């Protein structure tokens, strides 16, 4: 049953996010509420198709919606212009038109790729996100950033293109590998620190239920995250202002991913980045030591690291230098002026190297 609905208000690009437990079989009802189309292209990979393809497409078939399956490779490599090209080819050969609908079934990779194809195929066809990873449910399926990677940089080719709706079945998280679940939790923890209550309390008090994948608590957690992201996107759809808050922990996080050659996953790197952002906020007098300690407690509780080994301060700062968000000789960080109150600050290089060196020596 659909338990929660979050509305994203963006004028004519507004859309609902449906959240529930075991709801894939009811997908076609929302599909038919929204579209007159009789044809869908389901874009997914074989891992997700084997697990959930049957349930979704049985629902389409039961509602007399024809579907074509388009399988893409599993993993980040699917977010490329060449795979997008193959998907366009599949759509053209199968006679897809503007009135037909693309359905993205999978994690953030499938969602970003399918959304990019939807934004560009015949100058734009409607698409629906059916996210099946925690990261995709709380982050990438909401907000309309769609992209593929270029060999010279991640997400370099893309668009802002909102889905027609998002359909989240939290029971799909039962099959998600532990490391992927923890990676999604890093983004959940990010929302908790930039927004505060009730999410911060929920993830501390309901840790056992969350890790045990209790669907009631998961639905509530995903709902709060979607509404926090929605609120930010409503204010700044095209990422020119407050959407930057969603980069909490990501400035150092990206540098850690790249310096450790992806030994640290995105979620693990962002987790460390958030502890560092809290430390930097504390050094600048904006939060107390208790907030740094709270970061360490919450982040470790979900199996994520609070520090990084094998990367030095100077090396990390050099990598951050190349970060595209750097402006005018200073480093841009999202910091906390108290829990729930993010601020964007320029940090000069000397302060950064000194606080980071000290941070890397902390236990
Ligand atoms: N558009 C945005 O706003 C935004 C935001 C954050 C991240 N992203 C992008 O998201 C991508 C990462 O997404 P991700 O973390 O979901 O990775 P992913 O899509 O690669 O999924 C992780 C793995 O889990 C598998 N999987 C998916 N659902 C499963 C399930 N229910 N059970 C078992 N296995 C399952 C996938 O096949 C894959 O192997 C990156 O490319 C990143 O750039 C986009
Ligand atoms: Zn992230």
Short mmCIF file of C-alpha atoms and ligand atoms in Angstrom, two decimals:
data_model
loop_
_atom_site.label_atom_id
_atom_site.label_comp_id
_atom_site.label_asym_id
_atom_site.label_seq_id
_atom_site.Cartn_x
_atom_site.Cartn_y
_atom_site.Cartn_z
CA UNK A 1 0.00 0.00 0.00
CA UNK A 2 1.18 3.52 -0.75
CA UNK A 3 1.86 4.99 2.68
CA UNK A 4 3.24 8.40 1.91
CA UNK A 5 3.11 10.98 -0.84
CA UNK A 6 5.52 13.90 -1.11
CA UNK A 7 4.60 16.64 -3.57
CA UNK A 8 7.35 18.51 -5.35
CA UNK A 9 6.05 21.94 -6.40
CA UNK A 10 7.78 23.28 -9.48
CA UNK A 11 4.92 24.89 -11.38
CA UNK A 12 4.11 22.91 -14.49
CA UNK A 13 6.99 20.53 -13.68
CA UNK A 14 5.45 19.54 -10.30
CA UNK A 15 5.18 15.86 -9.44
CA UNK A 16 4.35 13.44 -6.66
CA UNK A 17 6.66 10.93 -5.00
CA UNK A 18 4.77 7.82 -3.91
CA UNK A 19 6.34 5.81 -1.11
CA UNK A 20 5.23 2.45 0.21
CA UNK A 21 6.03 -1.14 0.98
CA UNK A 22 5.50 -3.87 -1.60
CA UNK A 23 3.78 -1.58 -4.09
CA UNK A 24 5.36 -2.53 -7.42
CA UNK A 25 2.31 -4.56 -8.43
CA UNK A 26 0.21 -1.38 -8.20
CA UNK A 27 2.50 0.69 -10.41
CA UNK A 28 0.19 0.73 -13.42
CA UNK A 29 -2.56 2.55 -11.50
CA UNK A 30 -0.37 5.63 -11.03
CA UNK A 31 0.93 5.23 -14.58
CA UNK A 32 -2.59 5.35 -15.98
CA UNK A 33 -3.61 8.22 -13.69
CA UNK A 34 -0.82 10.24 -15.22
CA UNK A 35 -0.57 9.18 -18.86
CA UNK A 36 -2.79 8.30 -21.79
CA UNK A 37 0.13 6.36 -23.23
CA UNK A 38 -0.17 2.67 -23.95
CA UNK A 39 3.53 2.02 -24.34
CA UNK A 40 6.49 2.14 -21.96
CA UNK A 41 10.21 1.47 -22.25
CA UNK A 42 11.54 -0.10 -19.08
CA UNK A 43 15.23 0.73 -18.72
CA UNK A 44 17.09 -1.32 -16.12
CA UNK A 45 20.07 -3.65 -15.69
CA UNK A 46 20.00 -7.43 -15.38
CA UNK A 47 20.60 -7.42 -11.60
CA UNK A 48 17.51 -5.31 -10.92
CA UNK A 49 15.52 -6.88 -13.74
CA UNK A 50 15.98 -10.36 -12.25
CA UNK A 51 14.85 -9.14 -8.83
CA UNK A 52 12.01 -6.74 -9.64
CA UNK A 53 11.37 -6.67 -13.39
CA UNK A 54 8.65 -9.29 -13.18
CA UNK A 55 6.60 -7.44 -10.58
CA UNK A 56 6.74 -4.14 -12.42
CA UNK A 57 5.99 -5.49 -15.87
CA UNK A 58 3.21 -7.80 -14.67
CA UNK A 59 1.58 -4.67 -13.35
CA UNK A 60 1.98 -2.92 -16.74
CA UNK A 61 0.63 -5.90 -18.60
CA UNK A 62 -2.34 -6.22 -16.24
CA UNK A 63 -3.21 -2.61 -17.10
CA UNK A 64 -2.87 -3.28 -20.86
CA UNK A 65 0.31 -1.19 -21.16
CA UNK A 66 2.78 -2.62 -23.69
CA UNK A 67 6.38 -2.46 -22.65
CA UNK A 68 9.78 -2.88 -24.24
CA UNK A 69 12.69 -3.90 -22.05
CA UNK A 70 16.00 -2.10 -22.55
CA UNK A 71 18.85 -3.62 -20.54
CA UNK A 72 21.99 -1.60 -19.82
CA UNK A 73 25.22 -2.80 -18.15
CA UNK A 74 25.42 -2.84 -14.35
CA UNK A 75 27.68 -0.21 -12.78
CA UNK A 76 28.82 3.36 -13.30
CA UNK A 77 30.14 2.54 -16.79
CA UNK A 78 26.52 2.51 -18.01
CA UNK A 79 26.41 6.29 -17.53
CA UNK A 80 28.12 6.99 -20.84
CA UNK A 81 27.25 8.54 -24.18
CA UNK A 82 27.92 5.22 -25.87
CA UNK A 83 25.39 3.35 -23.71
CA UNK A 84 22.95 6.26 -24.15
CA UNK A 85 23.49 5.82 -27.90
CA UNK A 86 22.54 2.16 -27.66
CA UNK A 87 19.41 3.05 -25.73
CA UNK A 88 18.41 5.64 -28.37
CA UNK A 89 18.93 2.92 -30.98
CA UNK A 90 16.62 0.54 -29.10
CA UNK A 91 13.93 3.21 -28.82
CA UNK A 92 14.13 4.13 -32.51
CA UNK A 93 14.01 0.51 -33.66
CA UNK A 94 11.02 -0.17 -31.46
CA UNK A 95 9.21 2.85 -32.85
CA UNK A 96 9.11 4.93 -29.69
CA UNK A 97 7.39 8.27 -30.00
CA UNK A 98 7.02 11.40 -27.90
CA UNK A 99 3.83 10.21 -26.25
CA UNK A 100 5.46 7.01 -24.94
CA UNK A 101 6.96 6.82 -21.48
CA UNK A 102 10.40 5.83 -20.19
CA UNK A 103 10.45 3.98 -16.88
CA UNK A 104 13.80 3.91 -15.02
CA UNK A 105 13.95 0.86 -12.74
CA UNK A 106 17.11 0.71 -10.63
CA UNK A 107 19.69 2.70 -8.72
CA UNK A 108 21.13 6.13 -9.40
CA UNK A 109 23.07 4.94 -12.43
CA UNK A 110 19.96 3.70 -14.26
CA UNK A 111 17.97 6.76 -13.13
CA UNK A 112 20.59 9.28 -14.31
CA UNK A 113 21.09 7.50 -17.65
CA UNK A 114 17.41 6.86 -18.38
CA UNK A 115 16.56 10.42 -17.34
CA UNK A 116 19.25 11.76 -19.67
CA UNK A 117 17.87 9.69 -22.54
CA UNK A 118 14.33 10.88 -21.71
CA UNK A 119 15.48 14.51 -21.71
CA UNK A 120 17.05 14.20 -25.15
CA UNK A 121 15.20 11.51 -27.14
CA UNK A 122 12.95 13.32 -29.62
CA UNK A 123 13.70 16.51 -27.61
CA UNK A 124 12.14 15.05 -24.50
CA UNK A 125 9.76 12.25 -23.58
CA UNK A 126 8.09 11.76 -20.18
CA UNK A 127 9.84 9.54 -17.67
CA UNK A 128 9.16 7.93 -14.34
CA UNK A 129 11.69 7.01 -11.68
CA UNK A 130 11.32 3.68 -9.85
CA UNK A 131 14.41 3.83 -7.61
CA UNK A 132 15.61 0.60 -5.98
CA UNK A 133 18.70 1.68 -4.01
CA UNK A 134 18.57 3.76 -0.84
CA UNK A 135 20.72 6.43 -2.50
CA UNK A 136 18.34 6.65 -5.43
CA UNK A 137 15.25 6.68 -3.18
CA UNK A 138 16.47 9.52 -0.97
CA UNK A 139 18.59 11.47 -3.41
CA UNK A 140 19.14 10.84 -7.11
CA UNK A 141 15.56 10.12 -8.22
CA UNK A 142 14.34 13.46 -6.85
CA UNK A 143 15.26 16.86 -8.25
CA UNK A 144 15.69 16.27 -11.96
CA UNK A 145 19.45 16.20 -12.35
CA UNK A 146 20.12 13.71 -15.13
CA UNK A 147 23.48 13.03 -16.71
CA UNK A 148 26.06 10.76 -18.22
CA UNK A 149 29.79 10.87 -17.57
CA UNK A 150 32.53 11.95 -19.96
CA UNK A 151 35.95 10.32 -19.81
CA UNK A 152 37.24 13.68 -18.53
CA UNK A 153 34.70 14.05 -15.73
CA UNK A 154 31.66 12.69 -13.94
CA UNK A 155 28.17 14.00 -14.83
CA UNK A 156 29.68 16.39 -17.40
CA UNK A 157 26.88 15.94 -19.95
CA UNK A 158 23.36 16.34 -18.65
CA UNK A 159 20.24 18.34 -18.08
CA UNK A 160 17.68 19.42 -15.52
CA UNK A 161 14.71 17.25 -16.44
CA UNK A 162 12.09 16.37 -13.86
CA UNK A 163 10.33 13.00 -13.78
CA UNK A 164 6.54 12.79 -14.17
CA UNK A 165 6.43 10.96 -10.85
CA UNK A 166 8.67 8.90 -8.57
CA UNK A 167 7.48 5.51 -7.32
CA UNK A 168 9.40 4.17 -4.31
CA UNK A 169 8.96 0.65 -2.99
CA UNK A 170 11.09 0.47 0.17
CA UNK A 171 10.81 -3.33 0.29
CA UNK A 172 13.29 -3.42 -2.62
CA UNK A 173 15.95 -2.40 -0.08
CA UNK A 174 15.83 -5.93 1.39
CA UNK A 175 18.03 -7.25 -1.39
CA UNK A 176 20.42 -4.31 -1.46
CA UNK A 177 24.01 -5.27 -0.48
CA UNK A 178 25.06 -3.87 2.92
CA UNK A 179 27.69 -1.57 1.46
CA UNK A 180 25.15 0.02 -0.88
CA UNK A 181 22.69 0.48 1.99
CA UNK A 182 25.40 2.16 4.09
CA UNK A 183 26.24 4.42 1.13
CA UNK A 184 22.61 5.57 1.00
CA UNK A 185 22.66 6.13 4.75
CA UNK A 186 25.53 8.61 4.28
CA UNK A 187 23.12 10.81 2.28
CA UNK A 188 20.38 10.28 4.88
CA UNK A 189 22.82 11.41 7.59
CA UNK A 190 23.68 14.42 5.42
CA UNK A 191 20.01 15.49 5.40
CA UNK A 192 19.84 14.91 9.17
CA UNK A 193 22.69 17.34 9.84
CA UNK A 194 21.62 20.02 7.37
CA UNK A 195 17.99 19.92 8.52
CA UNK A 196 18.05 18.58 12.11
CA UNK A 197 14.83 17.18 13.59
CA UNK A 198 12.87 15.01 13.19
CA UNK A 199 15.30 13.06 10.98
CA UNK A 200 18.29 13.36 13.29
CA UNK A 201 16.30 11.90 16.18
CA UNK A 202 14.78 9.17 14.01
CA UNK A 203 18.10 7.80 12.79
CA UNK A 204 19.49 7.75 16.32
CA UNK A 205 16.45 6.22 17.99
CA UNK A 206 15.43 3.75 15.27
CA UNK A 207 18.83 2.42 14.27
CA UNK A 208 17.89 -1.19 14.90
CA UNK A 209 14.66 -0.92 12.88
CA UNK A 210 16.43 0.87 10.02
CA UNK A 211 19.26 -1.67 9.82
CA UNK A 212 16.65 -4.44 10.16
CA UNK A 213 14.87 -2.88 7.13
CA UNK A 214 11.56 -2.45 8.95
CA UNK A 215 9.45 -1.04 6.19
CA UNK A 216 7.37 1.35 8.31
CA UNK A 217 10.45 3.15 9.59
CA UNK A 218 12.14 3.03 6.18
CA UNK A 219 9.09 4.62 4.54
CA UNK A 220 9.07 7.39 7.11
CA UNK A 221 12.82 7.97 6.76
CA UNK A 222 12.63 8.06 2.95
CA UNK A 223 9.62 10.40 3.11
CA UNK A 224 11.46 12.90 5.31
CA UNK A 225 14.55 12.79 3.08
CA UNK A 226 12.48 13.34 -0.09
CA UNK A 227 10.69 16.26 1.50
CA UNK A 228 13.97 17.86 2.62
CA UNK A 229 15.46 17.47 -0.84
CA UNK A 230 12.18 18.62 -2.41
CA UNK A 231 12.10 21.77 -0.32
CA UNK A 232 15.64 22.68 -1.40
CA UNK A 233 14.99 21.88 -5.08
CA UNK A 234 11.78 23.95 -5.02
CA UNK A 235 13.86 26.95 -3.93
CA UNK A 236 16.72 26.34 -6.34
CA UNK A 237 15.85 23.91 -9.13
CA UNK A 238 18.87 24.77 -11.26
CA UNK A 239 21.53 24.69 -8.57
CA UNK A 240 22.47 28.35 -8.34
CA UNK A 241 22.02 28.81 -4.57
CA UNK A 242 20.76 26.72 -1.65
CA UNK A 243 20.98 23.45 -3.58
CA UNK A 244 24.68 23.68 -2.65
CA UNK A 245 23.69 22.60 0.88
CA UNK A 246 23.21 19.12 -0.55
CA UNK A 247 26.98 19.05 -1.00
CA UNK A 248 27.49 18.85 2.77
CA UNK A 249 30.48 16.53 3.29
CA UNK A 250 31.07 16.32 -0.45
CA UNK A 251 33.97 18.79 -0.91
CA UNK A 252 36.43 16.64 1.04
CA UNK A 253 34.40 13.54 0.09
CA UNK A 254 35.13 13.90 -3.62
CA UNK A 255 38.82 14.46 -2.90
CA UNK A 256 38.92 11.29 -0.77
CA UNK A 257 37.23 9.22 -3.50
CA UNK A 258 39.75 10.39 -6.02
CA UNK A 259 42.87 10.27 -3.78
CA UNK A 260 42.11 6.74 -2.57
CA UNK A 261 41.31 5.72 -6.17
CA UNK A 262 37.78 4.80 -5.12
CA UNK A 263 38.89 2.47 -2.29
CA UNK A 264 36.48 4.67 -0.35
CA UNK A 265 33.03 4.50 -1.88
CA UNK A 266 31.09 7.74 -2.40
CA UNK A 267 29.12 7.19 0.82
CA UNK A 268 32.21 6.34 2.88
CA UNK A 269 34.07 9.37 1.54
CA UNK A 270 31.12 11.70 2.20
CA UNK A 271 30.84 10.29 5.74
CA UNK A 272 34.44 11.32 6.47
CA UNK A 273 33.80 14.62 4.69
CA UNK A 274 30.89 15.37 7.04
CA UNK A 275 32.97 14.71 10.16
CA UNK A 276 35.59 17.05 8.74
CA UNK A 277 32.99 19.72 7.90
CA UNK A 278 31.78 19.48 11.50
CA UNK A 279 35.37 19.81 12.77
CA UNK A 280 35.96 22.83 10.55
CA UNK A 281 32.68 24.37 11.77
CA UNK A 282 33.83 23.77 15.35
CA UNK A 283 37.24 25.36 14.72
CA UNK A 284 35.47 28.41 13.31
CA UNK A 285 33.34 28.66 16.44
CA UNK A 286 30.03 27.80 14.79
CA UNK A 287 29.31 24.52 16.62
CA UNK A 288 30.56 22.91 19.80
CA UNK A 289 32.66 19.77 20.23
CA UNK A 290 29.39 17.91 20.98
CA UNK A 291 28.32 18.29 17.34
CA UNK A 292 31.58 16.76 16.12
CA UNK A 293 31.11 13.88 18.56
CA UNK A 294 27.50 13.43 17.41
CA UNK A 295 28.70 13.14 13.80
CA UNK A 296 31.16 10.43 14.78
CA UNK A 297 28.53 8.51 16.75
CA UNK A 298 25.82 8.58 14.10
CA UNK A 299 28.19 7.87 11.22
CA UNK A 300 29.86 4.90 12.94
CA UNK A 301 26.47 3.54 14.02
CA UNK A 302 25.68 2.96 10.34
CA UNK A 303 28.98 1.26 9.54
CA UNK A 304 30.58 4.28 7.90
CA UNK A 305 34.12 5.59 8.55
CA UNK A 306 34.87 8.80 10.47
CA UNK A 307 38.41 9.26 9.19
CA UNK A 308 40.54 8.31 6.23
CA UNK A 309 43.85 6.52 6.09
CA UNK A 310 46.27 6.57 3.21
CA UNK A 311 45.68 10.16 2.17
CA UNK A 312 47.65 13.20 3.36
CA UNK A 313 46.35 16.75 3.93
CA UNK A 314 48.50 18.34 1.22
CA UNK A 315 47.52 15.73 -1.34
CA UNK A 316 43.81 16.09 -0.51
CA UNK A 317 43.98 19.87 -0.74
CA UNK A 318 45.72 19.61 -4.11
CA UNK A 319 42.87 17.46 -5.38
CA UNK A 320 40.34 19.94 -3.99
CA UNK A 321 42.18 22.69 -5.90
CA UNK A 322 40.99 21.07 -9.07
CA UNK A 323 37.43 20.93 -7.81
CA UNK A 324 35.22 22.90 -10.14
CA UNK A 325 33.44 24.51 -7.20
CA UNK A 326 36.60 26.33 -6.14
CA UNK A 327 36.38 30.07 -6.59
CA UNK A 328 38.80 32.98 -6.37
CA UNK A 329 41.68 31.26 -4.59
CA UNK A 330 39.60 29.91 -1.72
CA UNK A 331 37.90 26.61 -1.06
CA UNK A 332 34.13 26.49 -0.80
CA UNK A 333 32.71 24.36 2.00
CA UNK A 334 29.23 23.74 3.30
CA UNK A 335 29.55 24.11 7.08
CA UNK A 336 27.12 24.11 9.98
CA UNK A 337 26.28 27.19 11.96
CA UNK A 338 24.53 24.87 14.38
CA UNK A 339 22.83 21.59 13.48
CA UNK A 340 20.12 22.18 10.86
CA UNK A 341 21.64 25.46 9.74
CA UNK A 342 24.00 24.98 6.78
CA UNK A 343 26.08 27.86 5.47
CA UNK A 344 28.43 28.12 2.49
CA UNK A 345 31.87 29.45 3.44
CA UNK A 346 35.11 30.20 1.66
CA UNK A 347 38.03 28.73 3.53
CA UNK A 348 41.55 29.97 2.86
CA UNK A 349 44.16 27.40 2.03
CA UNK A 350 46.29 27.84 5.20
CA UNK A 351 43.32 27.26 7.51
CA UNK A 352 42.24 24.29 5.42
CA UNK A 353 45.65 22.58 5.46
CA UNK A 354 46.08 23.20 9.16
CA UNK A 355 42.63 21.92 10.27
CA UNK A 356 42.81 19.00 7.86
CA UNK A 357 46.29 17.90 9.06
CA UNK A 358 45.05 17.98 12.61
CA UNK A 359 41.84 16.14 11.65
CA UNK A 360 43.78 13.35 9.98
CA UNK A 361 45.73 12.81 13.22
CA UNK A 362 42.53 12.56 15.31
CA UNK A 363 41.48 9.08 16.31
N1 LIG B 1 20.86 12.79 -10.10
C1 LIG B 1 21.24 13.09 -8.88
O1 LIG B 1 20.77 14.07 -8.28
C2 LIG B 1 22.22 12.20 -8.18
C3 LIG B 1 22.45 12.34 -6.81
C4 LIG B 1 23.33 11.44 -6.20
C5 LIG B 1 23.95 10.45 -6.95
N2 LIG B 1 23.71 10.36 -8.29
C6 LIG B 1 24.34 9.29 -9.11
O2 LIG B 1 23.87 8.04 -8.65
C7 LIG B 1 24.81 7.04 -9.02
C8 LIG B 1 24.97 6.07 -7.90
O3 LIG B 1 23.72 5.45 -7.64
P1 LIG B 1 23.60 4.15 -6.72
O4 LIG B 1 24.40 4.33 -5.50
O5 LIG B 1 22.18 3.85 -6.62
O6 LIG B 1 24.40 3.05 -7.57
P2 LIG B 1 23.93 1.99 -8.67
O7 LIG B 1 22.82 2.51 -9.48
O8 LIG B 1 25.16 1.55 -9.37
O9 LIG B 1 23.38 0.78 -7.77
C9 LIG B 1 24.27 0.10 -6.92
C10 LIG B 1 24.24 -1.42 -7.18
O10 LIG B 1 23.05 -1.97 -6.62
C11 LIG B 1 22.36 -2.76 -7.59
N3 LIG B 1 20.96 -2.70 -7.18
C12 LIG B 1 20.06 -1.71 -7.41
N4 LIG B 1 18.94 -1.93 -6.74
C13 LIG B 1 19.10 -3.11 -6.08
C14 LIG B 1 18.29 -3.85 -5.19
N5 LIG B 1 17.09 -3.41 -4.80
N6 LIG B 1 18.77 -5.02 -4.71
C15 LIG B 1 20.01 -5.45 -5.05
N7 LIG B 1 20.84 -4.77 -5.85
C16 LIG B 1 20.38 -3.61 -6.36
C17 LIG B 1 22.73 -2.15 -8.89
O11 LIG B 1 22.55 -3.05 -9.96
C18 LIG B 1 24.20 -1.79 -8.65
O12 LIG B 1 25.02 -2.92 -8.85
C19 LIG B 1 26.09 7.77 -9.40
O13 LIG B 1 26.27 7.71 -10.79
C20 LIG B 1 25.83 9.22 -8.98
O14 LIG B 1 26.48 10.16 -9.82
C21 LIG B 1 22.85 11.20 -8.91
ZN1 LIG B 2 26.43 12.20 -2.50
#
